[in-house]
PDB file of C-alpha atoms in Angstrom:
ATOM      1  CA  MET A   1      65.931  80.033  40.521  1.00 62.00           C
ATOM      2  CA  PRO A   2      63.948  78.180  43.299  1.00 68.00           C
ATOM      3  CA  GLU A   3      65.788  77.162  46.541  1.00 74.00           C
ATOM      4  CA  ALA A   4      66.838  73.669  46.882  1.00 77.00           C
ATOM      5  CA  GLU A   5      64.780  71.526  49.223  1.00 77.00           C
ATOM      6  CA  ILE A   6      66.642  70.332  52.392  1.00 76.00           C
ATOM      7  CA  ASP A   7      65.462  66.977  53.757  1.00 80.00           C
ATOM      8  CA  SER A   8      65.777  67.446  57.364  1.00 86.00           C
ATOM      9  CA  LEU A   9      64.066  66.126  60.665  1.00 91.00           C
ATOM     10  CA  ALA A  10      63.024  68.192  63.769  1.00 92.00           C
ATOM     11  CA  TRP A  11      61.781  66.957  67.079  1.00 92.00           C
ATOM     12  CA  ILE A  12      58.700  69.105  67.921  1.00 95.00           C
ATOM     13  CA  HIS A  13      58.099  68.781  71.548  1.00 95.00           C
ATOM     14  CA  VAL A  14      55.341  70.960  73.256  1.00 97.00           C
ATOM     15  CA  ARG A  15      55.005  71.057  77.131  1.00 97.00           C
ATOM     16  CA  ASP A  16      52.937  73.518  79.220  1.00 97.00           C
ATOM     17  CA  ARG A  17      52.365  75.459  75.983  1.00 97.00           C
ATOM     18  CA  ARG A  18      56.109  75.986  75.369  1.00 98.00           C
ATOM     19  CA  LEU A  19      58.136  74.493  72.470  1.00 97.00           C
ATOM     20  CA  LEU A  20      61.541  72.739  73.271  1.00 96.00           C
ATOM     21  CA  SER A  21      64.260  74.475  71.636  1.00 96.00           C
ATOM     22  CA  VAL A  22      68.070  74.088  71.917  1.00 93.00           C
ATOM     23  CA  ARG A  23      71.193  76.302  71.513  1.00 92.00           C
ATOM     24  CA  THR A  24      74.810  75.220  70.773  1.00 89.00           C
ATOM     25  CA  GLU A  25      77.824  76.688  72.518  1.00 86.00           C
ATOM     26  CA  GLY A  26      78.646  80.139  71.087  1.00 87.00           C
ATOM     27  CA  LYS A  27      75.485  80.552  69.313  1.00 89.00           C
ATOM     28  CA  ALA A  28      72.753  83.102  70.088  1.00 92.00           C
ATOM     29  CA  LYS A  29      69.838  81.411  68.232  1.00 95.00           C
ATOM     30  CA  PHE A  30      67.815  78.544  69.559  1.00 96.00           C
ATOM     31  CA  TYR A  31      66.826  75.943  67.121  1.00 93.00           C
ATOM     32  CA  LEU A  32      64.631  72.848  66.948  1.00 92.00           C
ATOM     33  CA  PRO A  33      66.485  69.650  67.990  1.00 89.00           C
ATOM     34  CA  GLY A  34      67.270  67.459  64.783  1.00 88.00           C
ATOM     35  CA  GLY A  35      69.143  67.652  61.664  1.00 87.00           C
ATOM     36  CA  LYS A  36      69.467  66.296  58.070  1.00 88.00           C
ATOM     37  CA  ARG A  37      68.504  62.800  57.166  1.00 88.00           C
ATOM     38  CA  GLU A  38      71.043  60.398  55.833  1.00 89.00           C
ATOM     39  CA  PRO A  39      70.252  58.708  52.422  1.00 90.00           C
ATOM     40  CA  GLY A  40      67.764  55.924  52.774  1.00 91.00           C
ATOM     41  CA  GLU A  41      67.233  56.717  56.492  1.00 92.00           C
ATOM     42  CA  GLY A  42      63.736  56.716  58.007  1.00 93.00           C
ATOM     43  CA  ASP A  43      62.215  59.445  60.057  1.00 93.00           C
ATOM     44  CA  VAL A  44      62.608  57.862  63.499  1.00 93.00           C
ATOM     45  CA  ALA A  45      66.201  56.395  62.893  1.00 94.00           C
ATOM     46  CA  GLY A  46      67.405  59.772  61.517  1.00 92.00           C
ATOM     47  CA  LEU A  47      65.948  61.888  64.300  1.00 91.00           C
ATOM     48  CA  CYS A  48      67.341  59.561  66.949  1.00 90.00           C
ATOM     49  CA  ARG A  49      70.778  59.633  65.333  1.00 89.00           C
ATOM     50  CA  GLU A  50      70.895  63.227  65.147  1.00 86.00           C
ATOM     51  CA  ILE A  51      69.915  63.930  68.750  1.00 82.00           C
ATOM     52  CA  ARG A  52      72.289  61.165  69.988  1.00 83.00           C
ATOM     53  CA  GLU A  53      75.215  62.147  67.877  1.00 78.00           C
ATOM     54  CA  PRO A  54      75.360  65.950  67.241  1.00 69.00           C
ATOM     55  CA  ALA A  55      77.823  67.148  64.600  1.00 71.00           C
ATOM     56  CA  PRO A  56      81.150  68.086  66.005  1.00 73.00           C
ATOM     57  CA  GLY A  57      81.003  71.479  67.347  1.00 71.00           C
ATOM     58  CA  ARG A  58      77.176  71.409  67.457  1.00 75.00           C
ATOM     59  CA  GLU A  59      76.983  69.780  70.929  1.00 79.00           C
ATOM     60  CA  ILE A  60      73.825  71.112  72.814  1.00 84.00           C
ATOM     61  CA  ALA A  61      74.880  73.701  75.387  1.00 88.00           C
ATOM     62  CA  GLU A  62      71.495  74.769  76.629  1.00 92.00           C
ATOM     63  CA  SER A  63      67.728  73.947  76.194  1.00 93.00           C
ATOM     64  CA  ALA A  64      64.840  76.272  76.642  1.00 96.00           C
ATOM     65  CA  TRP A  65      60.877  76.050  76.552  1.00 97.00           C
ATOM     66  CA  LEU A  66      59.835  79.039  74.234  1.00 98.00           C
ATOM     67  CA  SER A  67      56.621  80.684  73.514  1.00 97.00           C
ATOM     68  CA  SER A  68      55.678  82.702  70.507  1.00 96.00           C
ATOM     69  CA  ALA A  69      56.931  85.924  72.132  1.00 97.00           C
ATOM     70  CA  ASP A  70      60.384  84.223  71.988  1.00 97.00           C
ATOM     71  CA  ALA A  71      60.348  83.715  68.159  1.00 96.00           C
ATOM     72  CA  HIS A  72      63.195  86.492  67.808  1.00 97.00           C
ATOM     73  CA  LEU A  73      65.464  84.025  69.441  1.00 97.00           C
ATOM     74  CA  CYS A  74      65.137  81.638  66.832  1.00 97.00           C
ATOM     75  CA  PRO A  75      66.020  81.274  63.087  1.00 94.00           C
ATOM     76  CA  PRO A  76      63.449  81.054  60.350  1.00 93.00           C
ATOM     77  CA  ALA A  77      62.391  77.474  60.845  1.00 90.00           C
ATOM     78  CA  GLY A  78      61.799  78.021  64.559  1.00 93.00           C
ATOM     79  CA  ARG A  79      59.956  81.291  64.149  1.00 95.00           C
ATOM     80  CA  ARG A  80      57.726  79.366  61.540  1.00 94.00           C
ATOM     81  CA  MET A  81      57.053  76.462  63.850  1.00 95.00           C
ATOM     82  CA  LEU A  82      56.203  78.790  66.781  1.00 96.00           C
ATOM     83  CA  GLY A  83      53.806  80.781  64.500  1.00 96.00           C
ATOM     84  CA  LEU A  84      52.119  77.697  63.379  1.00 96.00           C
ATOM     85  CA  LEU A  85      51.828  76.237  66.948  1.00 97.00           C
ATOM     86  CA  ALA A  86      50.564  79.529  68.234  1.00 97.00           C
ATOM     87  CA  ASP A  87      47.936  79.814  65.487  1.00 97.00           C
ATOM     88  CA  THR A  88      46.647  76.398  66.475  1.00 97.00           C
ATOM     89  CA  GLY A  89      46.485  77.274  70.156  1.00 97.00           C
ATOM     90  CA  LEU A  90      49.285  74.717  71.183  1.00 97.00           C
ATOM     91  CA  VAL A  91      51.780  77.370  72.495  1.00 97.00           C
ATOM     92  CA  ASP A  92      51.322  80.860  74.086  1.00 96.00           C
TER      93      ASP A  92
END
């Protein structure tokens, strides 16, 4: 059975060849800022809402600028994005 598709948004921000990632309190992995879209919500509105109003218990505790060498610090979506950005030469 195929996996269900999850409609989510992520802020992909690269600076100085590093990808912005965040971590919530008590978690070891860094993830891409963003979250799930509400029904009928547009990309920009949904992403702004997710960043402004994180879900309870998911407040951002730390941010970091990661390179492809830091992929082990990320869940699968972050590892995939770091790989894609490294393949295109946008991150180290």
